[in-house]
PDB file of C-alpha atoms in Angstrom:
ATOM      1  CA  UNK A  12     148.198  76.904  40.268  1.00 45.00           C
ATOM      2  CA  UNK A  13     146.369  76.816  36.993  1.00 45.00           C
ATOM      3  CA  UNK A  14     143.080  76.501  38.912  1.00 47.00           C
ATOM      4  CA  UNK A  15     143.885  79.605  40.933  1.00 47.00           C
ATOM      5  CA  UNK A  16     144.760  81.601  37.829  1.00 37.00           C
ATOM      6  CA  UNK A  17     141.588  80.406  36.146  1.00 40.00           C
ATOM      7  CA  UNK A  18     139.482  81.428  39.162  1.00 38.00           C
ATOM      8  CA  UNK A  19     141.089  84.881  39.199  1.00 38.00           C
ATOM      9  CA  UNK A  20     140.467  85.362  35.484  1.00 37.00           C
ATOM     10  CA  UNK A  21     136.875  84.201  35.873  1.00 38.00           C
ATOM     11  CA  UNK A  22     136.286  86.590  38.795  1.00 42.00           C
ATOM     12  CA  UNK A  23     137.833  89.473  36.846  1.00 43.00           C
ATOM     13  CA  UNK A  24     135.666  88.791  33.839  1.00 42.00           C
ATOM     14  CA  UNK A  25     132.539  88.540  35.998  1.00 41.00           C
ATOM     15  CA  UNK A  26     133.368  91.818  37.706  1.00 44.00           C
ATOM     16  CA  UNK A  27     133.936  93.577  34.388  1.00 46.00           C
ATOM     17  CA  UNK A  28     130.671  92.160  33.084  1.00 41.00           C
ATOM     18  CA  UNK A  29     128.740  93.328  36.155  1.00 43.00           C
ATOM     19  CA  UNK A  30     130.329  96.787  35.986  1.00 42.00           C
ATOM     20  CA  UNK A  31     129.414  97.148  32.324  1.00 46.00           C
ATOM     21  CA  UNK A  32     125.812  96.150  32.982  1.00 42.00           C
ATOM     22  CA  UNK A  33     125.387  97.910  36.336  1.00 50.00           C
ATOM     23  CA  UNK A  34     123.022 100.849  36.671  1.00 65.00           C
ATOM     24  CA  UNK A  35     125.302 102.681  39.099  1.00 81.00           C
ATOM     25  CA  UNK A  36     125.717 102.841  42.863  1.00 92.00           C
ATOM     26  CA  UNK A  37     122.640 101.698  44.803  1.00 94.00           C
ATOM     27  CA  UNK A  38     121.790 103.924  47.741  1.00 96.00           C
ATOM     28  CA  UNK A  39     119.356 102.986  50.489  1.00 95.00           C
ATOM     29  CA  UNK A  40     118.035 105.238  53.245  1.00 96.00           C
ATOM     30  CA  UNK A  41     116.725 103.116  56.102  1.00 93.00           C
ATOM     31  CA  UNK A  42     114.564 105.913  57.539  1.00 94.00           C
ATOM     32  CA  UNK A  43     113.096 108.683  55.446  1.00 95.00           C
ATOM     33  CA  UNK A  44     111.856 110.646  58.483  1.00 97.00           C
ATOM     34  CA  UNK A  45     114.125 111.123  61.475  1.00 97.00           C
ATOM     35  CA  UNK A  46     113.274 112.981  64.684  1.00 97.00           C
ATOM     36  CA  UNK A  47     115.559 114.142  67.474  1.00 97.00           C
ATOM     37  CA  UNK A  48     115.108 116.312  70.566  1.00 97.00           C
ATOM     38  CA  UNK A  49     116.796 119.683  70.436  1.00 96.00           C
ATOM     39  CA  UNK A  50     120.369 119.379  71.743  1.00 96.00           C
ATOM     40  CA  UNK A  51     120.678 115.597  71.333  1.00 97.00           C
ATOM     41  CA  UNK A  52     122.752 113.674  68.755  1.00 97.00           C
ATOM     42  CA  UNK A  53     121.262 111.852  65.770  1.00 98.00           C
ATOM     43  CA  UNK A  54     122.551 109.445  63.077  1.00 97.00           C
ATOM     44  CA  UNK A  55     121.406 110.133  59.523  1.00 98.00           C
ATOM     45  CA  UNK A  56     121.446 106.751  57.722  1.00 97.00           C
ATOM     46  CA  UNK A  57     122.685 106.200  54.157  1.00 97.00           C
ATOM     47  CA  UNK A  58     123.803 102.786  52.892  1.00 95.00           C
ATOM     48  CA  UNK A  59     125.202 102.070  49.438  1.00 95.00           C
ATOM     49  CA  UNK A  60     126.154  99.100  47.263  1.00 94.00           C
ATOM     50  CA  UNK A  61     128.855  99.221  44.640  1.00 91.00           C
ATOM     51  CA  UNK A  62     130.747  96.686  42.514  1.00 88.00           C
ATOM     52  CA  UNK A  63     133.902  98.785  42.128  1.00 89.00           C
ATOM     53  CA  UNK A  64     136.718  99.256  44.588  1.00 89.00           C
ATOM     54  CA  UNK A  65     136.388 102.144  47.033  1.00 91.00           C
ATOM     55  CA  UNK A  66     139.577 103.959  46.092  1.00 88.00           C
ATOM     56  CA  UNK A  67     137.662 106.692  44.285  1.00 92.00           C
ATOM     57  CA  UNK A  68     134.544 106.722  46.439  1.00 94.00           C
ATOM     58  CA  UNK A  69     132.762 110.059  46.636  1.00 96.00           C
ATOM     59  CA  UNK A  70     130.022 110.884  49.179  1.00 97.00           C
ATOM     60  CA  UNK A  71     128.311 114.255  49.400  1.00 97.00           C
ATOM     61  CA  UNK A  72     125.764 115.238  52.027  1.00 98.00           C
ATOM     62  CA  UNK A  73     123.660 118.389  51.498  1.00 97.00           C
ATOM     63  CA  UNK A  74     120.750 119.956  53.369  1.00 97.00           C
ATOM     64  CA  UNK A  75     117.853 122.159  52.352  1.00 97.00           C
ATOM     65  CA  UNK A  76     116.966 123.976  55.617  1.00 96.00           C
ATOM     66  CA  UNK A  77     113.344 124.062  56.651  1.00 93.00           C
ATOM     67  CA  UNK A  78     113.835 127.680  57.697  1.00 87.00           C
ATOM     68  CA  UNK A  79     115.281 128.698  54.314  1.00 90.00           C
ATOM     69  CA  UNK A  80     114.282 126.266  51.544  1.00 90.00           C
ATOM     70  CA  UNK A  81     115.793 128.436  48.847  1.00 91.00           C
ATOM     71  CA  UNK A  82     119.410 128.031  50.014  1.00 91.00           C
ATOM     72  CA  UNK A  83     120.607 124.406  50.174  1.00 93.00           C
ATOM     73  CA  UNK A  84     124.104 123.962  51.581  1.00 95.00           C
ATOM     74  CA  UNK A  85     126.800 121.311  51.833  1.00 97.00           C
ATOM     75  CA  UNK A  86     127.069 119.405  55.108  1.00 97.00           C
ATOM     76  CA  UNK A  87     130.044 117.037  54.718  1.00 98.00           C
ATOM     77  CA  UNK A  88     132.003 115.407  51.881  1.00 97.00           C
ATOM     78  CA  UNK A  89     134.145 112.286  51.547  1.00 97.00           C
ATOM     79  CA  UNK A  90     136.323 112.403  48.448  1.00 94.00           C
ATOM     80  CA  UNK A  91     139.237 110.015  47.693  1.00 88.00           C
ATOM     81  CA  UNK A  92     139.781 109.350  51.398  1.00 91.00           C
ATOM     82  CA  UNK A  93     139.542 112.985  52.503  1.00 95.00           C
ATOM     83  CA  UNK A  94     136.765 114.371  54.718  1.00 96.00           C
ATOM     84  CA  UNK A  95     135.641 117.972  54.240  1.00 96.00           C
ATOM     85  CA  UNK A  96     133.151 119.523  56.711  1.00 96.00           C
ATOM     86  CA  UNK A  97     131.036 122.618  56.365  1.00 96.00           C
ATOM     87  CA  UNK A  98     132.914 125.292  58.404  1.00 95.00           C
ATOM     88  CA  UNK A  99     129.695 126.118  60.255  1.00 94.00           C
ATOM     89  CA  UNK A 100     129.373 122.466  61.377  1.00 95.00           C
ATOM     90  CA  UNK A 101     132.972 121.655  62.313  1.00 94.00           C
ATOM     91  CA  UNK A 102     132.943 119.588  65.478  1.00 94.00           C
ATOM     92  CA  UNK A 103     129.243 118.755  65.130  1.00 97.00           C
ATOM     93  CA  UNK A 104     129.152 116.492  62.063  1.00 97.00           C
ATOM     94  CA  UNK A 105     131.164 113.382  61.145  1.00 97.00           C
ATOM     95  CA  UNK A 106     130.990 110.127  59.174  1.00 97.00           C
ATOM     96  CA  UNK A 107     130.209 107.060  61.246  1.00 96.00           C
ATOM     97  CA  UNK A 108     132.015 104.316  59.333  1.00 93.00           C
ATOM     98  CA  UNK A 109     133.334 105.668  56.064  1.00 93.00           C
ATOM     99  CA  UNK A 110     134.134 104.231  53.509  1.00 92.00           C
ATOM    100  CA  UNK A 111     131.994 101.220  54.335  1.00 92.00           C
ATOM    101  CA  UNK A 112     128.941 103.344  55.132  1.00 94.00           C
ATOM    102  CA  UNK A 113     127.757 106.821  54.250  1.00 96.00           C
ATOM    103  CA  UNK A 114     125.998 107.319  57.611  1.00 97.00           C
ATOM    104  CA  UNK A 115     126.770 110.574  59.389  1.00 98.00           C
ATOM    105  CA  UNK A 116     126.209 111.748  62.967  1.00 97.00           C
ATOM    106  CA  UNK A 117     125.023 115.222  63.882  1.00 98.00           C
ATOM    107  CA  UNK A 118     125.771 116.341  67.442  1.00 97.00           C
ATOM    108  CA  UNK A 119     124.244 119.093  69.606  1.00 97.00           C
ATOM    109  CA  UNK A 120     121.330 119.512  67.223  1.00 97.00           C
ATOM    110  CA  UNK A 121     119.814 122.943  66.766  1.00 96.00           C
ATOM    111  CA  UNK A 122     116.447 124.051  65.441  1.00 94.00           C
ATOM    112  CA  UNK A 123     118.187 125.394  62.345  1.00 94.00           C
ATOM    113  CA  UNK A 124     119.393 121.824  61.546  1.00 97.00           C
ATOM    114  CA  UNK A 125     115.858 120.786  60.569  1.00 97.00           C
ATOM    115  CA  UNK A 126     115.382 120.184  56.856  1.00 97.00           C
ATOM    116  CA  UNK A 127     115.720 117.753  53.976  1.00 97.00           C
ATOM    117  CA  UNK A 128     119.075 115.941  53.805  1.00 98.00           C
ATOM    118  CA  UNK A 129     120.402 114.353  50.619  1.00 98.00           C
ATOM    119  CA  UNK A 130     123.078 111.683  50.393  1.00 97.00           C
ATOM    120  CA  UNK A 131     124.778 111.406  46.963  1.00 97.00           C
ATOM    121  CA  UNK A 132     127.207 108.500  46.369  1.00 96.00           C
ATOM    122  CA  UNK A 133     129.334 107.861  43.303  1.00 94.00           C
ATOM    123  CA  UNK A 134     132.194 105.397  42.864  1.00 93.00           C
ATOM    124  CA  UNK A 135     134.120 105.579  39.584  1.00 89.00           C
ATOM    125  CA  UNK A 136     134.728 103.645  37.450  1.00 85.00           C
ATOM    126  CA  UNK A 137     131.275 102.228  38.158  1.00 86.00           C
ATOM    127  CA  UNK A 138     129.079 103.551  35.371  1.00 84.00           C
ATOM    128  CA  UNK A 139     125.646 105.064  35.705  1.00 83.00           C
ATOM    129  CA  UNK A 140     124.314 107.964  37.679  1.00 87.00           C
ATOM    130  CA  UNK A 141     125.263 108.518  41.319  1.00 92.00           C
ATOM    131  CA  UNK A 142     123.019 106.953  43.909  1.00 94.00           C
ATOM    132  CA  UNK A 143     120.803 109.419  45.774  1.00 95.00           C
ATOM    133  CA  UNK A 144     118.888 109.108  49.028  1.00 96.00           C
ATOM    134  CA  UNK A 145     116.824 111.660  50.923  1.00 97.00           C
ATOM    135  CA  UNK A 146     115.460 111.953  54.430  1.00 97.00           C
ATOM    136  CA  UNK A 147     113.670 114.606  56.482  1.00 97.00           C
ATOM    137  CA  UNK A 148     115.135 115.634  59.840  1.00 98.00           C
ATOM    138  CA  UNK A 149     112.815 117.164  62.446  1.00 97.00           C
ATOM    139  CA  UNK A 150     114.195 118.829  65.572  1.00 97.00           C
ATOM    140  CA  UNK A 151     111.755 118.510  68.444  1.00 97.00           C
ATOM    141  CA  UNK A 152     111.720 121.301  71.029  1.00 97.00           C
ATOM    142  CA  UNK A 153     109.577 122.232  74.039  1.00 96.00           C
ATOM    143  CA  UNK A 154     107.764 125.579  73.887  1.00 96.00           C
ATOM    144  CA  UNK A 155     109.797 128.633  74.721  1.00 96.00           C
ATOM    145  CA  UNK A 156     108.457 130.838  77.569  1.00 97.00           C
ATOM    146  CA  UNK A 157     105.519 132.808  76.127  1.00 97.00           C
ATOM    147  CA  UNK A 158     105.105 136.575  76.282  1.00 97.00           C
ATOM    148  CA  UNK A 159     101.825 137.937  77.675  1.00 97.00           C
ATOM    149  CA  UNK A 160     100.520 141.479  77.358  1.00 95.00           C
ATOM    150  CA  UNK A 161      97.271 143.425  77.714  1.00 93.00           C
ATOM    151  CA  UNK A 162      96.101 146.347  75.579  1.00 94.00           C
ATOM    152  CA  UNK A 163      93.061 148.596  75.788  1.00 92.00           C
ATOM    153  CA  UNK A 164      91.129 150.591  78.384  1.00 89.00           C
ATOM    154  CA  UNK A 165      90.684 149.018  81.795  1.00 87.00           C
ATOM    155  CA  UNK A 166      87.945 151.452  82.832  1.00 89.00           C
ATOM    156  CA  UNK A 167      84.487 149.984  83.284  1.00 90.00           C
ATOM    157  CA  UNK A 168      82.688 149.830  79.954  1.00 89.00           C
ATOM    158  CA  UNK A 169      85.920 149.743  77.922  1.00 92.00           C
ATOM    159  CA  UNK A 170      87.498 146.837  76.034  1.00 93.00           C
ATOM    160  CA  UNK A 171      90.703 144.868  76.547  1.00 94.00           C
ATOM    161  CA  UNK A 172      92.755 142.507  74.376  1.00 95.00           C
ATOM    162  CA  UNK A 173      94.934 139.859  76.034  1.00 96.00           C
ATOM    163  CA  UNK A 174      97.742 138.629  73.748  1.00 97.00           C
ATOM    164  CA  UNK A 175     100.072 135.640  74.095  1.00 97.00           C
ATOM    165  CA  UNK A 176     103.058 134.927  71.818  1.00 97.00           C
ATOM    166  CA  UNK A 177     105.450 131.960  71.839  1.00 97.00           C
ATOM    167  CA  UNK A 178     108.630 132.132  69.772  1.00 94.00           C
ATOM    168  CA  UNK A 179     109.337 128.442  69.171  1.00 93.00           C
ATOM    169  CA  UNK A 180     108.227 124.896  69.839  1.00 95.00           C
ATOM    170  CA  UNK A 181     108.150 121.678  67.752  1.00 95.00           C
ATOM    171  CA  UNK A 182     105.578 120.267  67.315  1.00 95.00           C
ATOM    172  CA  UNK A 183     103.686 123.562  67.193  1.00 94.00           C
ATOM    173  CA  UNK A 184     102.469 124.228  70.744  1.00 96.00           C
ATOM    174  CA  UNK A 185      98.802 124.295  71.650  1.00 96.00           C
ATOM    175  CA  UNK A 186      97.870 127.697  73.073  1.00 97.00           C
ATOM    176  CA  UNK A 187      94.999 128.428  75.455  1.00 96.00           C
ATOM    177  CA  UNK A 188      93.779 131.214  77.757  1.00 97.00           C
ATOM    178  CA  UNK A 189      92.203 130.631  81.179  1.00 96.00           C
ATOM    179  CA  UNK A 190      90.851 132.936  83.851  1.00 95.00           C
ATOM    180  CA  UNK A 191      92.187 131.726  87.211  1.00 93.00           C
ATOM    181  CA  UNK A 192      90.730 134.129  89.772  1.00 81.00           C
ATOM    182  CA  UNK A 193      88.287 134.449  91.317  1.00 77.00           C
ATOM    183  CA  UNK A 194      86.782 131.521  89.357  1.00 80.00           C
ATOM    184  CA  UNK A 195      88.645 129.292  86.891  1.00 87.00           C
ATOM    185  CA  UNK A 196      87.219 129.541  83.399  1.00 91.00           C
ATOM    186  CA  UNK A 197      88.497 128.489  79.949  1.00 93.00           C
ATOM    187  CA  UNK A 198      88.289 131.348  77.454  1.00 94.00           C
ATOM    188  CA  UNK A 199      87.726 131.213  73.675  1.00 93.00           C
ATOM    189  CA  UNK A 200      91.078 131.957  72.036  1.00 94.00           C
ATOM    190  CA  UNK A 201      91.468 133.595  68.646  1.00 95.00           C
ATOM    191  CA  UNK A 202      94.610 132.249  66.934  1.00 94.00           C
ATOM    192  CA  UNK A 203      96.627 134.681  64.812  1.00 92.00           C
ATOM    193  CA  UNK A 204      98.929 132.287  63.000  1.00 92.00           C
ATOM    194  CA  UNK A 205     100.409 129.276  64.773  1.00 92.00           C
ATOM    195  CA  UNK A 206     102.253 131.008  67.607  1.00 94.00           C
ATOM    196  CA  UNK A 207      99.971 133.833  68.788  1.00 96.00           C
ATOM    197  CA  UNK A 208      96.583 133.740  70.499  1.00 96.00           C
ATOM    198  CA  UNK A 209      94.374 136.582  71.725  1.00 96.00           C
ATOM    199  CA  UNK A 210      91.291 137.050  73.873  1.00 95.00           C
ATOM    200  CA  UNK A 211      89.002 140.053  73.315  1.00 95.00           C
ATOM    201  CA  UNK A 212      86.935 141.308  76.263  1.00 93.00           C
ATOM    202  CA  UNK A 213      84.273 143.895  75.403  1.00 93.00           C
ATOM    203  CA  UNK A 214      82.279 146.178  77.731  1.00 92.00           C
ATOM    204  CA  UNK A 215      84.344 145.104  80.706  1.00 92.00           C
ATOM    205  CA  UNK A 216      83.056 145.338  84.261  1.00 91.00           C
ATOM    206  CA  UNK A 217      84.322 144.613  87.744  1.00 89.00           C
ATOM    207  CA  UNK A 218      83.456 140.943  87.184  1.00 89.00           C
ATOM    208  CA  UNK A 219      86.215 140.742  84.575  1.00 91.00           C
ATOM    209  CA  UNK A 220      88.883 141.644  87.120  1.00 91.00           C
ATOM    210  CA  UNK A 221      91.200 138.807  88.062  1.00 91.00           C
ATOM    211  CA  UNK A 222      94.231 136.728  87.086  1.00 94.00           C
ATOM    212  CA  UNK A 223      94.495 135.376  83.537  1.00 95.00           C
ATOM    213  CA  UNK A 224      96.920 132.680  82.326  1.00 96.00           C
ATOM    214  CA  UNK A 225      98.182 131.776  78.857  1.00 97.00           C
ATOM    215  CA  UNK A 226      99.488 128.203  78.537  1.00 97.00           C
ATOM    216  CA  UNK A 227     101.503 126.781  75.627  1.00 97.00           C
ATOM    217  CA  UNK A 228     102.209 123.067  75.492  1.00 97.00           C
ATOM    218  CA  UNK A 229     103.413 120.239  73.269  1.00 96.00           C
ATOM    219  CA  UNK A 230     104.551 116.658  74.058  1.00 95.00           C
ATOM    220  CA  UNK A 231     107.906 117.962  75.310  1.00 95.00           C
ATOM    221  CA  UNK A 232     106.646 120.453  77.891  1.00 96.00           C
ATOM    222  CA  UNK A 233     104.427 123.312  78.996  1.00 97.00           C
ATOM    223  CA  UNK A 234     105.119 126.995  79.633  1.00 97.00           C
ATOM    224  CA  UNK A 235     102.839 129.798  80.799  1.00 97.00           C
ATOM    225  CA  UNK A 236     102.603 133.514  81.545  1.00 97.00           C
ATOM    226  CA  UNK A 237     100.146 135.588  83.609  1.00 96.00           C
ATOM    227  CA  UNK A 238      98.196 138.840  83.257  1.00 95.00           C
ATOM    228  CA  UNK A 239      96.500 140.558  86.192  1.00 94.00           C
ATOM    229  CA  UNK A 240      93.515 142.559  84.966  1.00 92.00           C
ATOM    230  CA  UNK A 241      92.132 145.244  87.287  1.00 91.00           C
ATOM    231  CA  UNK A 242      88.967 146.961  86.047  1.00 91.00           C
ATOM    232  CA  UNK A 243      88.522 150.511  87.340  1.00 86.00           C
ATOM    233  CA  UNK A 244      84.899 151.312  88.204  1.00 79.00           C
ATOM    234  CA  UNK A 245      83.841 154.871  87.469  1.00 66.00           C
ATOM    235  CA  UNK A 246      82.270 156.642  90.510  1.00 64.00           C
ATOM    236  CA  UNK A 247      78.487 157.182  90.357  1.00 54.00           C
ATOM    237  CA  UNK A 248      78.407 160.939  90.158  1.00 51.00           C
ATOM    238  CA  UNK A 249      74.740 161.612  89.278  1.00 50.00           C
ATOM    239  CA  UNK A 250      73.395 161.508  92.880  1.00 55.00           C
ATOM    240  CA  UNK A 251      76.308 163.622  94.104  1.00 58.00           C
ATOM    241  CA  UNK A 252      75.733 166.241  91.433  1.00 64.00           C
ATOM    242  CA  UNK A 253      72.026 166.401  92.249  1.00 64.00           C
ATOM    243  CA  UNK A 254      72.773 166.815  95.936  1.00 72.00           C
ATOM    244  CA  UNK A 255      75.257 169.567  95.151  1.00 69.00           C
ATOM    245  CA  UNK A 256      72.723 171.398  92.989  1.00 69.00           C
ATOM    246  CA  UNK A 257      70.038 171.126  95.664  1.00 77.00           C
ATOM    247  CA  UNK A 258      72.432 172.327  98.341  1.00 79.00           C
ATOM    248  CA  UNK A 259      73.469 175.284  96.199  1.00 80.00           C
ATOM    249  CA  UNK A 260      69.848 176.225  95.535  1.00 82.00           C
ATOM    250  CA  UNK A 261      69.029 175.933  99.219  1.00 81.00           C
ATOM    251  CA  UNK A 262      71.924 178.176 100.176  1.00 84.00           C
ATOM    252  CA  UNK A 263      70.933 180.668  97.504  1.00 82.00           C
ATOM    253  CA  UNK A 264      67.358 180.761  98.815  1.00 85.00           C
ATOM    254  CA  UNK A 265      68.615 181.219 102.372  1.00 82.00           C
ATOM    255  CA  UNK A 266      70.858 184.082 101.284  1.00 82.00           C
ATOM    256  CA  UNK A 267      68.023 185.710  99.362  1.00 83.00           C
ATOM    257  CA  UNK A 268      65.791 185.385 102.382  1.00 81.00           C
ATOM    258  CA  UNK A 269      68.460 186.897 104.623  1.00 82.00           C
ATOM    259  CA  UNK A 270      69.014 189.718 102.141  1.00 81.00           C
ATOM    260  CA  UNK A 271      65.292 190.405 101.978  1.00 80.00           C
ATOM    261  CA  UNK A 272      65.098 190.399 105.777  1.00 79.00           C
ATOM    262  CA  UNK A 273      68.033 192.819 106.035  1.00 78.00           C
ATOM    263  CA  UNK A 274      66.490 195.138 103.476  1.00 80.00           C
ATOM    264  CA  UNK A 275      63.132 194.996 105.229  1.00 77.00           C
ATOM    265  CA  UNK A 276      64.689 195.689 108.637  1.00 78.00           C
ATOM    266  CA  UNK A 277      66.712 198.560 107.196  1.00 75.00           C
ATOM    267  CA  UNK A 278      63.670 200.093 105.557  1.00 78.00           C
ATOM    268  CA  UNK A 279      61.548 199.621 108.673  1.00 77.00           C
ATOM    269  CA  UNK A 280      64.220 201.303 110.780  1.00 72.00           C
ATOM    270  CA  UNK A 281      64.363 204.295 108.485  1.00 71.00           C
ATOM    271  CA  UNK A 282      60.585 204.655 108.544  1.00 69.00           C
ATOM    272  CA  UNK A 283      60.452 204.523 112.358  1.00 71.00           C
ATOM    273  CA  UNK A 284      63.243 207.054 112.562  1.00 69.00           C
ATOM    274  CA  UNK A 285      61.476 209.374 110.144  1.00 64.00           C
ATOM    275  CA  UNK A 286      58.202 209.113 112.049  1.00 67.00           C
ATOM    276  CA  UNK A 287      59.904 209.783 115.403  1.00 67.00           C
ATOM    277  CA  UNK A 288      61.608 212.901 114.034  1.00 61.00           C
ATOM    278  CA  UNK A 289      58.369 214.240 112.669  1.00 61.00           C
ATOM    279  CA  UNK A 290      56.546 213.794 115.951  1.00 58.00           C
ATOM    280  CA  UNK A 291      59.306 215.606 117.859  1.00 57.00           C
ATOM    281  CA  UNK A 292      59.180 218.511 115.420  1.00 56.00           C
ATOM    282  CA  UNK A 293      55.416 218.845 115.828  1.00 56.00           C
ATOM    283  CA  UNK A 294      55.754 218.881 119.609  1.00 50.00           C
ATOM    284  CA  UNK A 295      58.411 221.590 119.408  1.00 49.00           C
ATOM    285  CA  UNK A 296      56.227 223.793 117.218  1.00 53.00           C
ATOM    286  CA  UNK A 297      53.342 223.503 119.643  1.00 52.00           C
ATOM    287  CA  UNK A 298      55.529 224.563 122.556  1.00 49.00           C
ATOM    288  CA  UNK A 299      57.016 227.490 120.624  1.00 52.00           C
ATOM    289  CA  UNK A 300      53.693 228.975 119.522  1.00 47.00           C
ATOM    290  CA  UNK A 301      51.773 228.565 122.769  1.00 48.00           C
ATOM    291  CA  UNK A 302      53.265 231.638 124.737  1.00 50.00           C
ATOM    292  CA  UNK A 303      52.537 234.021 121.922  1.00 49.00           C
ATOM    293  CA  UNK A 304      48.962 232.931 121.904  1.00 41.00           C
ATOM    294  CA  UNK A 305      48.781 233.379 125.621  1.00 40.00           C
ATOM    295  CA  UNK A 306      50.123 236.935 125.358  1.00 47.00           C
ATOM    296  CA  UNK A 307      47.597 237.762 122.699  1.00 47.00           C
ATOM    297  CA  UNK A 308      44.752 236.501 124.849  1.00 42.00           C
ATOM    298  CA  UNK A 309      45.762 238.678 127.819  1.00 40.00           C
ATOM    299  CA  UNK A 310      46.142 241.912 125.832  1.00 42.00           C
TER     300      UNK A 310
END
């Protein structure tokens, strides 16, 4: 009995000595970078070591979102045996084996869950500062379906810009443009940021007509969209205009010739008529004056 009491007193003294000389709760994060596919579940690890009993254990998980680094928020808390979840994460976050472990599980992960997570553990009366561990959570996602569009003038000699935009994808998708028809050809793509790529086609001609494809891809998948470019060739009007001018001139010359002929015929007719009338008048005068002359000759 005395040996048991002595062992208890020795253990108590050792514990008090260790508590007085401890630096606080020791926290260990087994993985500082964790990745999970969008929609899957993931365990965020956080182990701790403490010399005190766990009756007053306090664990606080917070996150600094990748999408909004300026607004860190609380994820889940364990305080004196009570679990408190962020209202926005109720049903999606939970402790795995509290109080023996500070690990948590995050279900149905979303892209907005990506960020830096901090695990803070304190256990009064253990002295010292709380133990802190951090890890980075990355949510992997295949590319979303891209949006293709074309802008510009599709008439021959104009210029066109083919644009392709993808809203999301982790890792950042690789974007490329290809011409599929009539011949397949990879096109130089001008990136505007990480999620938009354009192709500029200058002085377009009928050869630029065809089917164009924008592809976005990362290790989780590939998506694409299509643009059908039809170049309108302007009709060659110069020969037609020249023919029209020549035809008009020809018709004008023909009309002038006809008009001249009509005028000439009209004038010729008048002259013939005038001459015929004059001859008839002369004949009449001769007939009228002849009897009088005859009478004079017989007198």
